[in-house]
Amino acid sequence: MELRHVRYFAAVAEQLSVTRAAQLLHISQPALSRQIRDLEEELGVDLLERYPNSIALTEAGKVFLAECKVILRRVEDAVEKVRRKSPSHRSILRIGFAATPAVEILKQAMRVFHKQHPSIQIELKDLSSNGIVRGVRDLKLDLGITIGVAPQSFEGLAMKELGSYGVTVAFPKEHRFAKLKQVPLAEVAKEGLITFTKSEHPEAHSAIRKILSGFTEEPNIVMECDGISSLFAAVESGKGVAIGFETMAKLAGSRLNFRPVLPAPPRLPVVVIYDQAKLSSAGNDFLAILAAVKLKSLRPAAGLLIV
């Protein structure tokens, strides 16, 4: 048995498809099937149940998959440790993030991480929530920091709640809400709403519906934006108001006004997602730092808005 057999079987077992696994491994499907057969013959057990249109793991296959994940993780850790000994090597930790929920905690965590690991470079990618999930699934990202209102979207990935933020409404300086200290949700429901694109940020639409569920049957979404900068520009131009994290104010600066809403809805959760089996030791270190960062506005993850 060679390491490639372990990698090949893990890919097939996780995908439950020889075709998809072959595509991920960049080898032909017949060649991959032969390698799995050779492995089963060497072990003397069937690892897969084969059906006309699908495959499933046998009990032996489930046990072997768990061991394969341990082996591959140990190999990755060993490679990382050896590379760190090289003066010329610079490891990269790839983190995807949604700007509004990550703006505070990411900055603090990076400051601590750089002190502990000065030789490791952090590569940041500002992405949509769907883009973050895809990046972690495809192993193009080590970690993803995003809104956690739809945890069912993270199926198959590990998720850790980092805390939560209150709900706020953003509006132009001259808007009628500027005279209020808190904005009733009944009044927000009367406004045209600006939010993110449903195709890449489906949880934003679900959250708005839930927040306004007692005040309108159908929120009046007048514009969808592909990022936070375009959303701020749209609100500033007077096209509508936006509902979101209280940390939006840290990104917008003085361009817009922000107010808490009344009655206060359940808080919006901030989560980090990752592939537990593939996370490097550096990724685990950053994960521990994220969990330890304490911010006044980032409260414990309780009473969260889940859609």
Short mmCIF file of C-alpha atoms in Angstrom, two decimals:
data_model
loop_
_atom_site.label_atom_id
_atom_site.label_comp_id
_atom_site.label_asym_id
_atom_site.label_seq_id
_atom_site.Cartn_x
_atom_site.Cartn_y
_atom_site.Cartn_z
CA MET A 1 0.00 0.00 0.00
CA GLU A 2 1.26 3.47 -0.92
CA LEU A 3 0.18 6.94 0.15
CA ARG A 4 -1.57 7.48 -3.16
CA HIS A 5 -3.92 4.60 -2.35
CA VAL A 6 -4.90 6.38 0.85
CA ARG A 7 -5.51 9.66 -1.01
CA TYR A 8 -7.45 7.93 -3.78
CA PHE A 9 -9.70 6.02 -1.41
CA ALA A 10 -10.35 9.11 0.76
CA ALA A 11 -11.42 11.08 -2.32
CA VAL A 12 -13.78 8.35 -3.53
CA ALA A 13 -15.20 7.79 -0.05
CA GLU A 14 -15.83 11.50 0.56
CA GLN A 15 -17.39 12.08 -2.86
CA LEU A 16 -19.21 8.72 -2.98
CA SER A 17 -18.54 8.93 -6.70
CA VAL A 18 -15.60 7.56 -8.67
CA THR A 19 -16.34 10.05 -11.45
CA ARG A 20 -16.20 13.14 -9.22
CA ALA A 21 -13.18 11.81 -7.33
CA ALA A 22 -11.32 11.16 -10.59
CA GLN A 23 -12.00 14.74 -11.68
CA LEU A 24 -10.68 16.11 -8.38
CA LEU A 25 -7.59 13.89 -8.55
CA HIS A 26 -7.00 14.61 -12.25
CA ILE A 27 -6.76 10.94 -13.21
CA SER A 28 -8.94 8.77 -15.41
CA GLN A 29 -11.94 7.01 -13.92
CA PRO A 30 -10.83 3.49 -14.99
CA ALA A 31 -7.38 4.05 -13.46
CA LEU A 32 -8.92 5.21 -10.19
CA SER A 33 -11.28 2.23 -10.09
CA ARG A 34 -8.32 -0.13 -10.58
CA GLN A 35 -6.39 1.51 -7.75
CA ILE A 36 -9.35 1.06 -5.37
CA ARG A 37 -9.74 -2.59 -6.43
CA ASP A 38 -6.02 -3.17 -5.85
CA LEU A 39 -6.34 -1.64 -2.38
CA GLU A 40 -9.30 -3.88 -1.50
CA GLU A 41 -7.41 -6.96 -2.68
CA GLU A 42 -4.40 -6.03 -0.58
CA LEU A 43 -6.54 -5.43 2.51
CA GLY A 44 -8.66 -8.50 1.87
CA VAL A 45 -11.94 -6.62 2.47
CA ASP A 46 -14.52 -4.75 0.44
CA LEU A 47 -14.40 -1.05 1.18
CA LEU A 48 -17.23 -0.08 -1.15
CA GLU A 49 -20.69 -1.38 -1.91
CA ARG A 50 -21.15 -0.99 -5.66
CA TYR A 51 -24.58 -0.44 -7.20
CA PRO A 52 -25.58 0.26 -10.81
CA ASN A 53 -25.78 4.04 -10.30
CA SER A 54 -24.09 4.67 -6.96
CA ILE A 55 -21.60 3.46 -4.38
CA ALA A 56 -21.66 3.33 -0.58
CA LEU A 57 -19.12 2.63 2.13
CA THR A 58 -19.09 -0.75 3.83
CA GLU A 59 -18.54 -0.83 7.58
CA ALA A 60 -14.90 -1.63 6.88
CA GLY A 61 -14.82 1.30 4.46
CA LYS A 62 -16.11 3.70 7.10
CA VAL A 63 -13.41 2.60 9.53
CA PHE A 64 -10.71 2.85 6.88
CA LEU A 65 -11.87 6.34 5.81
CA ALA A 66 -11.52 7.62 9.37
CA GLU A 67 -7.98 6.22 9.52
CA CYS A 68 -7.12 7.64 6.10
CA LYS A 69 -8.11 11.12 7.28
CA VAL A 70 -5.79 10.79 10.26
CA ILE A 71 -2.93 9.59 8.05
CA LEU A 72 -3.37 12.42 5.52
CA ARG A 73 -3.59 15.01 8.26
CA ARG A 74 -0.39 13.71 9.84
CA VAL A 75 1.39 13.80 6.47
CA GLU A 76 0.28 17.40 5.86
CA ASP A 77 1.41 18.43 9.32
CA ALA A 78 4.77 16.72 8.81
CA VAL A 79 5.31 18.51 5.51
CA GLU A 80 4.35 21.84 7.07
CA LYS A 81 6.72 21.36 10.00
CA VAL A 82 9.62 20.45 7.69
CA ARG A 83 8.94 23.43 5.41
CA ARG A 84 8.94 25.79 8.39
CA LYS A 85 12.54 24.78 9.08
CA SER A 86 13.59 26.23 5.74
CA PRO A 87 14.60 29.92 5.98
CA SER A 88 13.35 30.50 2.43
CA HIS A 89 9.93 28.97 2.96
CA ARG A 90 6.92 31.16 3.63
CA SER A 91 3.69 29.32 4.42
CA ILE A 92 0.38 30.80 3.33
CA LEU A 93 -2.88 30.72 5.27
CA ARG A 94 -5.86 31.49 3.03
CA ILE A 95 -8.87 33.11 4.67
CA GLY A 96 -12.13 34.07 3.01
CA PHE A 97 -14.31 36.60 4.77
CA ALA A 98 -17.50 38.59 4.54
CA ALA A 99 -16.50 42.16 5.35
CA THR A 100 -19.30 43.19 7.72
CA PRO A 101 -19.20 40.27 10.20
CA ALA A 102 -15.40 39.92 10.01
CA VAL A 103 -14.28 43.55 10.20
CA GLU A 104 -13.44 43.56 13.94
CA ILE A 105 -12.47 40.01 14.79
CA LEU A 106 -10.29 39.39 11.74
CA LYS A 107 -8.12 42.44 12.41
CA GLN A 108 -7.58 41.49 16.04
CA ALA A 109 -6.87 37.83 15.27
CA MET A 110 -4.35 38.68 12.54
CA ARG A 111 -2.43 40.94 14.91
CA VAL A 112 -2.05 38.11 17.43
CA PHE A 113 -1.29 35.49 14.77
CA HIS A 114 1.48 37.55 13.16
CA LYS A 115 3.22 37.88 16.52
CA GLN A 116 3.11 34.11 17.02
CA HIS A 117 3.85 33.11 13.41
CA PRO A 118 5.84 35.88 11.68
CA SER A 119 6.93 33.55 8.86
CA ILE A 120 3.39 32.63 7.79
CA GLN A 121 1.70 34.86 5.22
CA ILE A 122 -2.06 35.41 5.42
CA GLU A 123 -3.89 35.70 2.12
CA LEU A 124 -7.29 37.40 2.48
CA LYS A 125 -10.19 37.14 0.06
CA ASP A 126 -13.30 39.34 0.43
CA LEU A 127 -16.08 37.08 -0.92
CA SER A 128 -19.81 36.46 -0.93
CA SER A 129 -21.17 33.96 1.57
CA ASN A 130 -21.61 31.37 -1.18
CA GLY A 131 -18.11 32.12 -2.45
CA ILE A 132 -16.69 31.46 1.01
CA VAL A 133 -18.48 28.11 1.28
CA ARG A 134 -17.31 27.08 -2.19
CA GLY A 135 -13.74 28.11 -1.40
CA VAL A 136 -13.61 26.04 1.79
CA ARG A 137 -15.24 23.03 0.11
CA ASP A 138 -12.82 23.20 -2.83
CA LEU A 139 -9.85 23.66 -0.46
CA LYS A 140 -9.02 27.03 -2.00
CA LEU A 141 -9.57 28.53 1.45
CA ASP A 142 -8.38 27.24 4.81
CA LEU A 143 -10.94 29.20 6.82
CA GLY A 144 -14.04 31.24 6.08
CA ILE A 145 -15.54 33.92 8.34
CA THR A 146 -19.13 34.69 7.49
CA ILE A 147 -22.66 35.18 8.71
CA GLY A 148 -24.14 32.02 10.23
CA VAL A 149 -27.89 32.53 9.87
CA ALA A 150 -28.23 29.51 7.56
CA PRO A 151 -25.96 26.78 9.05
CA GLN A 152 -27.56 24.16 6.78
CA SER A 153 -25.48 25.73 3.99
CA PHE A 154 -22.32 24.45 5.70
CA GLU A 155 -23.27 20.76 5.61
CA GLY A 156 -20.16 18.58 5.61
CA LEU A 157 -17.97 21.36 6.99
CA ALA A 158 -17.04 22.18 10.58
CA MET A 159 -18.51 25.38 11.99
CA LYS A 160 -17.65 27.33 15.12
CA GLU A 161 -19.68 30.27 16.42
CA LEU A 162 -17.47 33.24 17.29
CA GLY A 163 -20.15 35.56 18.66
CA SER A 164 -22.97 37.79 17.47
CA TYR A 165 -23.85 41.35 16.55
CA GLY A 166 -27.03 43.35 16.94
CA VAL A 167 -29.21 44.34 13.97
CA THR A 168 -29.01 47.88 12.63
CA VAL A 169 -30.55 49.89 9.80
CA ALA A 170 -28.43 52.08 7.49
CA PHE A 171 -29.90 55.15 5.78
CA PRO A 172 -28.80 58.42 4.12
CA LYS A 173 -27.93 61.45 6.24
CA GLU A 174 -31.07 63.36 5.25
CA HIS A 175 -33.48 60.47 5.86
CA ARG A 176 -36.43 60.83 8.25
CA PHE A 177 -34.89 58.14 10.49
CA ALA A 178 -32.06 60.55 11.38
CA LYS A 179 -34.22 62.13 14.12
CA LEU A 180 -34.74 58.78 15.86
CA LYS A 181 -32.48 57.05 18.40
CA GLN A 182 -34.06 53.68 17.55
CA VAL A 183 -36.03 52.87 14.41
CA PRO A 184 -39.23 50.81 14.76
CA LEU A 185 -39.21 47.76 12.49
CA ALA A 186 -42.75 48.70 11.46
CA GLU A 187 -41.25 51.84 9.88
CA VAL A 188 -38.35 49.96 8.31
CA ALA A 189 -40.90 47.62 6.67
CA LYS A 190 -42.41 50.63 4.84
CA GLU A 191 -39.10 51.49 3.18
CA GLY A 192 -37.50 50.23 0.01
CA LEU A 193 -34.74 47.81 1.05
CA ILE A 194 -31.28 47.39 -0.41
CA THR A 195 -29.48 44.11 0.18
CA PHE A 196 -27.04 41.70 -1.44
CA THR A 197 -27.71 39.51 -4.48
CA LYS A 198 -29.88 36.52 -3.71
CA SER A 199 -27.78 34.19 -5.87
CA GLU A 200 -24.60 34.75 -3.81
CA HIS A 201 -26.09 35.85 -0.48
CA PRO A 202 -29.34 33.87 -0.05
CA GLU A 203 -29.12 34.09 3.75
CA ALA A 204 -29.37 37.91 3.58
CA HIS A 205 -32.80 37.65 1.98
CA SER A 206 -33.90 34.98 4.44
CA ALA A 207 -32.72 37.09 7.38
CA ILE A 208 -34.61 40.17 6.17
CA ARG A 209 -37.79 38.13 5.82
CA LYS A 210 -37.44 36.78 9.33
CA ILE A 211 -36.57 40.15 10.89
CA LEU A 212 -39.58 41.80 9.27
CA SER A 213 -41.94 38.82 9.47
CA GLY A 214 -44.25 40.48 12.00
CA PHE A 215 -44.51 43.70 10.00
CA THR A 216 -44.81 42.75 6.34
CA GLU A 217 -45.55 39.61 4.34
CA GLU A 218 -43.23 40.62 1.52
CA PRO A 219 -40.23 42.92 2.17
CA ASN A 220 -39.90 45.60 -0.51
CA ILE A 221 -36.43 44.83 -1.88
CA VAL A 222 -35.73 47.53 -4.46
CA MET A 223 -32.09 46.78 -5.26
CA GLU A 224 -29.52 44.00 -4.95
CA CYS A 225 -25.78 44.65 -4.72
CA ASP A 226 -22.80 42.36 -5.19
CA GLY A 227 -20.70 43.80 -2.36
CA ILE A 228 -20.66 46.08 0.67
CA SER A 229 -19.19 49.07 -1.23
CA SER A 230 -21.95 49.08 -3.83
CA LEU A 231 -24.55 48.60 -1.10
CA PHE A 232 -23.26 51.68 0.77
CA ALA A 233 -23.25 53.70 -2.47
CA ALA A 234 -26.84 52.70 -3.20
CA VAL A 235 -28.03 53.66 0.29
CA GLU A 236 -26.09 56.93 0.17
CA SER A 237 -27.78 57.83 -3.12
CA GLY A 238 -31.20 57.51 -1.48
CA LYS A 239 -32.38 54.41 -3.31
CA GLY A 240 -33.41 52.75 -0.03
CA VAL A 241 -32.28 51.59 3.42
CA ALA A 242 -30.34 48.50 4.42
CA ILE A 243 -30.67 46.05 7.32
CA GLY A 244 -27.54 44.36 8.62
CA PHE A 245 -24.82 44.00 11.25
CA GLU A 246 -24.13 46.87 13.64
CA THR A 247 -20.51 46.70 12.43
CA MET A 248 -21.59 48.14 9.07
CA ALA A 249 -20.91 51.56 10.63
CA LYS A 250 -17.20 50.70 11.00
CA LEU A 251 -16.94 50.15 7.26
CA ALA A 252 -19.13 53.04 6.08
CA GLY A 253 -17.55 55.74 8.24
CA SER A 254 -19.44 59.05 8.11
CA ARG A 255 -21.15 58.42 4.78
CA LEU A 256 -24.34 57.00 6.31
CA ASN A 257 -26.38 57.05 9.48
CA PHE A 258 -27.00 53.88 11.48
CA ARG A 259 -29.56 53.14 14.17
CA PRO A 260 -30.56 50.05 16.16
CA VAL A 261 -34.03 48.73 15.42
CA LEU A 262 -36.98 48.25 17.76
CA PRO A 263 -38.03 45.71 18.90
CA ALA A 264 -34.53 44.26 18.79
CA PRO A 265 -34.51 41.04 16.70
CA PRO A 266 -32.31 38.05 17.63
CA ARG A 267 -28.67 38.89 17.09
CA LEU A 268 -26.80 37.96 13.90
CA PRO A 269 -24.19 35.21 14.37
CA VAL A 270 -20.59 35.34 13.16
CA VAL A 271 -19.08 31.93 12.38
CA VAL A 272 -15.88 30.42 11.04
CA ILE A 273 -16.16 27.40 8.74
CA TYR A 274 -13.45 24.94 7.73
CA ASP A 275 -12.73 21.38 6.65
CA GLN A 276 -11.63 19.70 9.88
CA ALA A 277 -9.84 16.86 8.09
CA LYS A 278 -7.82 19.17 5.85
CA LEU A 279 -7.04 22.08 8.17
CA SER A 280 -3.30 22.68 8.65
CA SER A 281 -1.64 23.27 11.99
CA ALA A 282 -1.44 26.99 11.10
CA GLY A 283 -5.16 26.98 10.39
CA ASN A 284 -5.84 25.35 13.74
CA ASP A 285 -3.71 27.98 15.47
CA PHE A 286 -5.63 30.80 13.78
CA LEU A 287 -8.89 29.10 14.70
CA ALA A 288 -7.87 29.05 18.37
CA ILE A 289 -6.97 32.74 18.22
CA LEU A 290 -10.35 33.61 16.65
CA ALA A 291 -12.12 31.78 19.47
CA ALA A 292 -10.06 33.64 22.08
CA VAL A 293 -10.49 37.18 20.71
CA LYS A 294 -12.74 39.25 22.98
CA LEU A 295 -14.47 42.33 21.58
CA LYS A 296 -16.99 44.47 23.42
CA SER A 297 -19.49 44.57 20.56
CA LEU A 298 -19.05 40.88 19.69
CA ARG A 299 -21.20 39.24 22.32
CA PRO A 300 -21.43 35.52 23.14
CA ALA A 301 -23.29 33.44 20.59
CA ALA A 302 -26.72 33.25 22.23
CA GLY A 303 -30.21 34.23 21.09
CA LEU A 304 -29.11 34.12 17.47
CA LEU A 305 -31.15 34.68 14.34
CA ILE A 306 -31.18 31.34 12.50
CA VAL A 307 -33.11 30.99 9.24
#
